[in-house]
mmCIF file of C-alpha atoms in Angstrom:
data_model
loop_
_atom_site.group_PDB
_atom_site.id
_atom_site.type_symbol
_atom_site.label_atom_id
_atom_site.label_comp_id
_atom_site.label_asym_id
_atom_site.label_seq_id
_atom_site.Cartn_x
_atom_site.Cartn_y
_atom_site.Cartn_z
ATOM 1 C CA MET A 819 -0.094 0.033 -0.026
ATOM 2 C CA GLY A 820 2.823 2.532 1.123
ATOM 3 C CA GLY A 821 6.378 2.736 1.823
ATOM 4 C CA HIS A 822 5.963 3.911 5.531
ATOM 5 C CA SER A 823 4.730 1.270 8.112
ATOM 6 C CA CYS A 824 4.001 1.589 11.820
ATOM 7 C CA PRO A 825 6.748 0.367 13.898
ATOM 8 C CA GLU A 826 4.379 -1.062 16.397
ATOM 9 C CA CYS A 827 1.715 -3.173 14.314
ATOM 10 C CA GLY A 828 3.131 -2.956 10.853
ATOM 11 C CA ARG A 829 0.390 -1.150 9.286
ATOM 12 C CA ALA A 830 1.486 0.647 5.907
ATOM 13 C CA PHE A 831 0.689 3.971 5.159
ATOM 14 C CA LYS A 832 1.452 6.355 2.042
ATOM 15 C CA SER A 833 3.662 9.075 3.916
ATOM 16 C CA LYS A 834 5.255 9.625 7.390
ATOM 17 C CA ARG A 835 2.561 12.133 8.430
ATOM 18 C CA GLY A 836 0.118 9.142 8.168
ATOM 19 C CA VAL A 837 2.195 6.830 10.446
ATOM 20 C CA LYS A 838 2.577 9.550 13.113
ATOM 21 C CA ILE A 839 -1.276 10.322 13.154
ATOM 22 C CA HIS A 840 -2.083 6.709 13.313
ATOM 23 C CA HIS A 841 0.392 5.987 16.163
ATOM 24 C CA VAL A 842 -1.027 8.724 18.079
ATOM 25 C CA HIS A 843 -4.679 7.605 17.764
ATOM 26 C CA SER A 844 -4.162 3.898 17.689
ATOM 27 C CA HIS A 845 -1.240 3.346 20.220
ATOM 28 C CA GLY A 846 -1.904 6.591 22.316
ATOM 29 C CA VAL A 847 1.664 7.926 22.145
ATOM 30 C CA SER A 848 3.810 9.958 19.733
ATOM 31 C CA LEU A 849 5.859 8.256 17.384
ATOM 32 C CA VAL A 850 9.468 8.526 18.434
ATOM 33 C CA THR A 851 11.661 9.872 15.836
ATOM 34 C CA ALA A 852 14.937 11.399 17.487
ATOM 35 C CA GLU A 853 16.865 11.327 20.367
ATOM 36 C CA CYS A 854 17.750 14.550 22.695
ATOM 37 C CA GLU A 855 21.222 15.805 22.383
ATOM 38 C CA ASN A 856 21.412 16.801 25.877
ATOM 39 C CA CYS A 857 19.808 14.093 27.982
ATOM 40 C CA GLY A 858 19.459 11.198 25.213
ATOM 41 C CA GLU A 859 15.593 10.908 25.860
ATOM 42 C CA GLN A 860 13.675 9.989 22.502
ATOM 43 C CA PHE A 861 11.150 12.300 21.283
ATOM 44 C CA GLU A 862 8.996 13.115 18.333
ATOM 45 C CA LYS A 863 11.221 15.213 16.227
ATOM 46 C CA ARG A 864 9.182 18.193 14.653
ATOM 47 C CA SER A 865 11.381 20.530 12.006
ATOM 48 C CA GLN A 866 14.890 20.551 13.015
ATOM 49 C CA ARG A 867 14.745 20.351 16.883
ATOM 50 C CA LYS A 868 17.664 18.682 18.443
ATOM 51 C CA TYR A 869 16.261 18.850 22.056
ATOM 52 C CA CYS A 870 13.152 17.198 23.674
ATOM 53 C CA SER A 871 12.234 20.305 25.666
ATOM 54 C CA ASP A 872 13.398 23.820 26.146
ATOM 55 C CA ASP A 873 14.989 23.066 29.334
ATOM 56 C CA CYS A 874 17.338 20.607 27.691
ATOM 57 C CA ARG A 875 18.110 23.281 25.073
ATOM 58 C CA ARG A 876 19.189 25.673 27.762
ATOM 59 C CA ALA A 877 20.778 22.940 29.863
ATOM 60 C CA ASP A 878 23.210 22.079 27.060
ATOM 61 C CA SER A 879 26.309 24.089 28.094
ATOM 62 C CA SER A 880 28.122 23.287 24.651
ATOM 63 C CA ARG A 881 25.612 24.755 22.543
ATOM 64 C CA GLY A 882 26.919 28.102 20.948
ATOM 65 C CA ALA A 883 30.220 27.772 22.586
ATOM 66 C CA LYS A 884 33.494 28.299 20.500
ATOM 67 C CA SER A 885 36.407 25.919 20.398
ATOM 68 C CA GLN A 886 39.938 26.777 19.556
ATOM 69 C CA ALA A 887 42.249 24.811 17.186
ATOM 70 C CA GLU A 888 45.327 25.451 15.152
ATOM 71 C CA CYS A 889 45.135 26.095 11.491
ATOM 72 C CA ALA A 890 46.835 23.261 9.583
ATOM 73 C CA SER A 891 47.840 25.798 6.883
ATOM 74 C CA CYS A 892 49.344 28.543 8.806
ATOM 75 C CA GLY A 893 49.423 27.273 12.298
ATOM 76 C CA GLU A 894 47.642 29.998 13.850
ATOM 77 C CA ILE A 895 45.318 29.550 16.525
ATOM 78 C CA PHE A 896 41.780 30.498 15.693
ATOM 79 C CA GLU A 897 38.093 30.012 17.244
ATOM 80 C CA TYR A 898 35.078 28.033 15.502
ATOM 81 C CA TYR A 899 32.012 26.902 16.250
ATOM 82 C CA PRO A 900 31.446 23.105 16.818
ATOM 83 C CA SER A 901 29.589 21.194 13.911
ATOM 84 C CA ARG A 902 30.002 17.912 12.346
ATOM 85 C CA ARG A 903 33.181 18.825 10.839
ATOM 86 C CA SER A 904 36.216 19.556 13.051
ATOM 87 C CA GLY A 905 38.010 23.013 12.678
ATOM 88 C CA LYS A 906 41.098 22.521 10.774
ATOM 89 C CA TYR A 907 41.593 26.108 8.927
ATOM 90 C CA CYS A 908 41.246 29.673 9.840
ATOM 91 C CA SER A 909 38.809 31.906 7.754
ATOM 92 C CA PRO A 910 41.869 33.346 5.813
ATOM 93 C CA CYS A 911 43.051 29.976 4.627
ATOM 94 C CA TYR A 912 39.912 28.144 4.148
ATOM 95 C CA ALA A 913 38.635 28.037 0.588
ATOM 96 C CA ASP A 914 36.167 25.306 -0.117
ATOM 97 C CA ASP A 915 35.525 21.785 0.824
ATOM 98 C CA ASN A 916 38.860 20.632 -0.658
ATOM 99 C CA LYS A 917 40.487 22.771 1.994
ATOM 100 C CA GLU A 918 42.529 24.734 -0.745
ATOM 101 C CA THR A 919 44.550 28.041 0.579
ATOM 102 C CA VAL A 920 42.659 31.087 -0.584
ATOM 103 C CA THR A 921 44.820 33.302 -2.850
ATOM 104 C CA ARG A 922 43.756 36.920 -2.041
ATOM 105 C CA LEU A 923 43.867 38.974 -5.195
ATOM 106 C CA THR A 924 44.078 42.701 -4.175
ATOM 107 C CA GLU A 925 44.941 45.802 -5.945
ATOM 108 C CA THR A 926 47.425 45.309 -9.021
ATOM 109 C CA ALA A 927 47.186 41.344 -8.511
ATOM 110 C CA ASN A 928 43.419 41.523 -9.243
ATOM 111 C CA PRO A 929 42.577 41.502 -12.815
ATOM 112 C CA ARG A 930 39.774 44.150 -12.350
ATOM 113 C CA TRP A 931 42.162 46.450 -10.499
ATOM 114 C CA ASN A 932 41.593 50.042 -12.116
ATOM 115 C CA GLY A 933 43.949 52.177 -10.175
ATOM 116 C CA GLY A 934 41.586 52.916 -7.263
ATOM 117 C CA LYS A 935 40.452 56.366 -6.176
ATOM 118 C CA ARG A 936 41.240 59.398 -8.220
ATOM 119 C CA ILE A 937 41.712 63.143 -7.485
ATOM 120 C CA CYS A 938 38.990 65.124 -9.052
ATOM 121 C CA GLN A 939 37.650 68.780 -8.751
ATOM 122 C CA CYS A 940 34.097 69.596 -7.920
ATOM 123 C CA ALA A 941 32.378 71.292 -10.969
ATOM 124 C CA VAL A 942 30.703 73.890 -8.408
ATOM 125 C CA CYS A 943 32.906 74.927 -5.589
ATOM 126 C CA GLY A 944 36.315 73.354 -7.259
ATOM 127 C CA GLU A 945 36.996 71.409 -4.096
ATOM 128 C CA ARG A 946 39.361 68.383 -4.586
ATOM 129 C CA VAL A 947 37.515 65.184 -3.864
ATOM 130 C CA GLU A 948 38.403 61.266 -4.172
ATOM 131 C CA ARG A 949 36.183 59.106 -6.409
ATOM 132 C CA TYR A 950 36.214 55.712 -7.879
ATOM 133 C CA PRO A 951 36.691 55.614 -11.625
ATOM 134 C CA SER A 952 33.030 54.075 -11.817
ATOM 135 C CA GLN A 953 31.787 57.280 -9.686
ATOM 136 C CA ILE A 954 33.376 59.886 -12.215
ATOM 137 C CA GLY A 955 30.948 61.004 -14.859
ATOM 138 C CA GLU A 956 30.621 64.114 -17.059
ATOM 139 C CA THR A 957 30.025 66.205 -13.730
ATOM 140 C CA VAL A 958 31.912 65.638 -10.406
ATOM 141 C CA LEU A 959 30.277 67.077 -7.367
ATOM 142 C CA CYS A 960 31.530 67.241 -3.838
ATOM 143 C CA SER A 961 28.387 67.391 -1.598
ATOM 144 C CA LYS A 962 24.668 67.814 -1.974
ATOM 145 C CA ALA A 963 24.754 71.502 -1.745
ATOM 146 C CA CYS A 964 26.810 71.590 -4.845
ATOM 147 C CA HIS A 965 24.720 69.054 -6.509
ATOM 148 C CA SER A 966 21.552 71.306 -5.759
ATOM 149 C CA SER A 967 23.214 74.344 -7.122
ATOM 150 C CA TRP A 968 24.382 72.382 -10.287
ATOM 151 C CA LEU A 969 21.096 71.270 -10.888
ATOM 152 C CA SER A 970 19.427 74.881 -10.101
ATOM 153 C CA GLU A 971 21.865 76.073 -12.733
ATOM 154 C CA THR A 972 21.966 73.308 -15.486
ATOM 155 C CA PHE A 973 18.238 72.255 -15.563
ATOM 156 C CA THR A 974 16.706 75.809 -16.348
ATOM 157 C CA GLY A 975 15.988 77.620 -19.432
ATOM 158 C CA GLU A 976 17.249 75.870 -22.574
ATOM 159 C CA GLY A 977 19.232 73.472 -20.279
ATOM 160 C CA HIS A 978 15.793 71.814 -19.045
ATOM 161 C CA PRO A 979 14.573 68.795 -21.103
ATOM 162 C CA ASN A 980 11.082 70.031 -21.247
ATOM 163 C CA TRP A 981 11.958 73.528 -22.485
ATOM 164 C CA GLU A 982 9.825 74.733 -25.114
ATOM 165 C CA GLY A 983 11.075 78.522 -25.736
ATOM 166 C CA GLY A 984 10.357 80.127 -22.483
ATOM 167 C CA GLY A 985 7.573 82.798 -21.846
ATOM 168 C CA ASN A 986 5.646 84.910 -24.501
ATOM 169 C CA GLY A 987 7.662 88.002 -23.669
ATOM 170 C CA ASP A 988 5.752 91.270 -23.718
ATOM 171 C CA TYR A 989 2.230 91.000 -24.245
ATOM 172 C CA GLY A 990 1.784 93.692 -26.139
ATOM 173 C CA ARG A 991 -0.875 96.545 -26.529
ATOM 174 C CA GLY A 992 -4.174 95.834 -24.934
ATOM 175 C CA TRP A 993 -3.086 93.334 -22.398
ATOM 176 C CA ARG A 994 -3.286 95.364 -19.101
ATOM 177 C CA THR A 995 -6.651 96.918 -20.004
ATOM 178 C CA VAL A 996 -8.307 93.236 -20.603
ATOM 179 C CA ARG A 997 -6.653 91.837 -17.608
ATOM 180 C CA GLN A 998 -8.264 94.694 -15.469
ATOM 181 C CA ARG A 999 -11.603 94.263 -17.126
ATOM 182 C CA ALA A 1000 -11.550 90.538 -16.399
ATOM 183 C CA LEU A 1001 -10.855 90.966 -12.501
ATOM 184 C CA GLU A 1002 -13.565 93.241 -12.315
ATOM 185 C CA ARG A 1003 -15.952 91.222 -14.196
ATOM 186 C CA ASP A 1004 -15.038 88.394 -12.039
ATOM 187 C CA GLY A 1005 -15.239 90.065 -8.839
ATOM 188 C CA TYR A 1006 -11.490 89.594 -8.171
ATOM 189 C CA GLN A 1007 -12.007 85.871 -7.465
ATOM 190 C CA CYS A 1008 -11.270 82.690 -8.718
ATOM 191 C CA VAL A 1009 -13.920 81.481 -11.323
ATOM 192 C CA VAL A 1010 -13.350 77.874 -10.420
ATOM 193 C CA CYS A 1011 -12.994 77.513 -6.864
ATOM 194 C CA GLY A 1012 -14.342 81.132 -5.720
ATOM 195 C CA ARG A 1013 -11.089 82.144 -3.500
ATOM 196 C CA THR A 1014 -11.130 85.904 -3.444
ATOM 197 C CA SER A 1015 -8.149 88.331 -3.587
ATOM 198 C CA GLU A 1016 -8.437 88.876 0.349
ATOM 199 C CA GLU A 1017 -8.049 85.005 0.843
ATOM 200 C CA MET A 1018 -5.038 84.729 -1.411
ATOM 201 C CA GLY A 1019 -3.519 87.937 -0.408
ATOM 202 C CA ARG A 1020 -2.952 89.206 -4.127
ATOM 203 C CA ASN A 1021 -5.070 89.579 -7.027
ATOM 204 C CA PRO A 1022 -6.025 86.486 -9.027
ATOM 205 C CA ASP A 1023 -4.029 85.411 -12.131
ATOM 206 C CA VAL A 1024 -5.842 86.141 -15.486
ATOM 207 C CA HIS A 1025 -5.585 83.127 -17.810
ATOM 208 C CA HIS A 1026 -5.795 83.089 -21.639
ATOM 209 C CA ILE A 1027 -8.405 80.212 -22.502
ATOM 210 C CA THR A 1028 -6.772 79.968 -25.833
ATOM 211 C CA PRO A 1029 -3.058 80.427 -25.220
ATOM 212 C CA VAL A 1030 -1.057 83.477 -26.393
ATOM 213 C CA LYS A 1031 1.571 81.198 -28.102
ATOM 214 C CA TRP A 1032 -1.396 79.807 -30.660
ATOM 215 C CA PHE A 1033 -1.935 83.450 -31.771
ATOM 216 C CA ILE A 1034 1.756 83.978 -32.163
ATOM 217 C CA GLY A 1035 2.091 80.949 -34.036
ATOM 218 C CA SER A 1036 -0.602 81.595 -36.364
ATOM 219 C CA ASP A 1037 -0.177 83.240 -39.636
ATOM 220 C CA ASN A 1038 -3.548 85.110 -39.390
ATOM 221 C CA HIS A 1039 -3.396 86.510 -35.955
ATOM 222 C CA THR A 1040 -0.910 88.717 -34.082
ATOM 223 C CA ARG A 1041 0.026 88.510 -30.186
ATOM 224 C CA GLU A 1042 -2.513 91.270 -29.371
ATOM 225 C CA ASP A 1043 -5.519 89.145 -30.792
ATOM 226 C CA ALA A 1044 -5.322 86.897 -27.807
ATOM 227 C CA HIS A 1045 -6.516 89.864 -25.643
ATOM 228 C CA TYR A 1046 -10.175 89.884 -25.701
ATOM 229 C CA LEU A 1047 -12.555 89.629 -22.596
ATOM 230 C CA GLU A 1048 -14.030 86.209 -23.626
ATOM 231 C CA ASN A 1049 -10.702 84.774 -23.920
ATOM 232 C CA VAL A 1050 -9.423 85.604 -20.458
ATOM 233 C CA VAL A 1051 -10.726 84.419 -16.725
ATOM 234 C CA SER A 1052 -9.718 85.065 -13.404
ATOM 235 C CA LEU A 1053 -7.957 82.023 -11.676
ATOM 236 C CA CYS A 1054 -6.437 81.379 -8.278
ATOM 237 C CA ILE A 1055 -2.541 80.102 -8.626
ATOM 238 C CA SER A 1056 -3.497 76.406 -7.979
ATOM 239 C CA CYS A 1057 -6.554 76.462 -10.622
ATOM 240 C CA HIS A 1058 -4.212 78.386 -13.077
ATOM 241 C CA ARG A 1059 -1.514 75.656 -12.680
ATOM 242 C CA LYS A 1060 -4.164 73.029 -13.429
ATOM 243 C CA ALA A 1061 -5.651 74.834 -16.419
ATOM 244 C CA GLU A 1062 -2.099 75.406 -17.793
ATOM 245 C CA PHE A 1063 -1.615 71.559 -17.604
ATOM 246 C CA GLY A 1064 -5.102 70.912 -19.246
ATOM 247 C CA LYS A 1065 -6.537 69.620 -16.059
ATOM 248 C CA ILE A 1066 -9.202 72.107 -16.272
ATOM 249 C CA GLU A 1067 -11.020 71.941 -19.586
ATOM 250 C CA SER A 1068 -11.031 75.354 -21.786
ATOM 251 C CA ASP A 1069 -14.971 74.746 -22.541
ATOM 252 C CA PHE A 1070 -15.569 74.809 -18.827
ATOM 253 C CA LEU A 1071 -13.739 77.899 -18.197
ATOM 254 C CA LYS A 1072 -15.581 79.321 -21.144
ATOM 255 C CA SER A 1073 -18.778 78.410 -19.421
ATOM 256 C CA GLN A 1074 -18.133 80.058 -16.326
ATOM 257 C CA ILE A 1075 -17.782 83.127 -18.258
ATOM 258 C CA THR A 1076 -21.064 82.798 -19.764
ATOM 259 C CA ASP A 1077 -22.775 82.191 -16.379
ATOM 260 C CA GLU A 1078 -21.347 85.395 -15.132
ATOM 261 C CA GLU A 1079 -22.379 87.432 -18.075
ATOM 262 C CA SER A 1080 -25.824 85.977 -17.685
ATOM 263 C CA ASN A 1081 -26.058 86.765 -14.070
#
């Protein structure tokens, strides 16, 4: 029936677990499978247990203690934890199961040696720093402060990967007038969230629903054509940012203007 049998009655089972369950239910005691390494008493072994009880585990004075031995290779006295193998080699001399002497390849003896650290100059402050060749790129920086300064100078304007030509410069004639009229029409408050100039501590931004750059790039329009009252709307800083990134639809902004004019 199976490859495992009960040592008491000889009944066969498919697994060791079946034998253990049978032994408990039929014979009233657990199946003995191991011998305690401290007291020698037999017990049912579970997992990797070596002791029949916690008391025996704590009572075993040799558990965890180190022994001393003389290295068979270099003659040095070293400490090791007892195991099934006796200690014969110290750590520097131990290589593998064949007990070969380790050859330590350091610096020039190592085939991967590339010269060690090199002296470099910080691109921001000029401080001399040591860096491994693998840490040396196009720019060497000595500290977080210099790194932040370098980022601020490098990734601005045309140096930024998302640079699209910068601002639109002078908005031209008519902008100041239409801006003031938009603020007055909207009551000096954001038409989306309703925050007032008093709450913001400043006047709202005035946003072009159809961007000025569209008019600049058009062959049939000029920059000044963007400045008409139906194309501008008052927004707080947060809503203005959302509108610039397309998170507030242009049609919604136009509807807010229509609603205000109808009121």
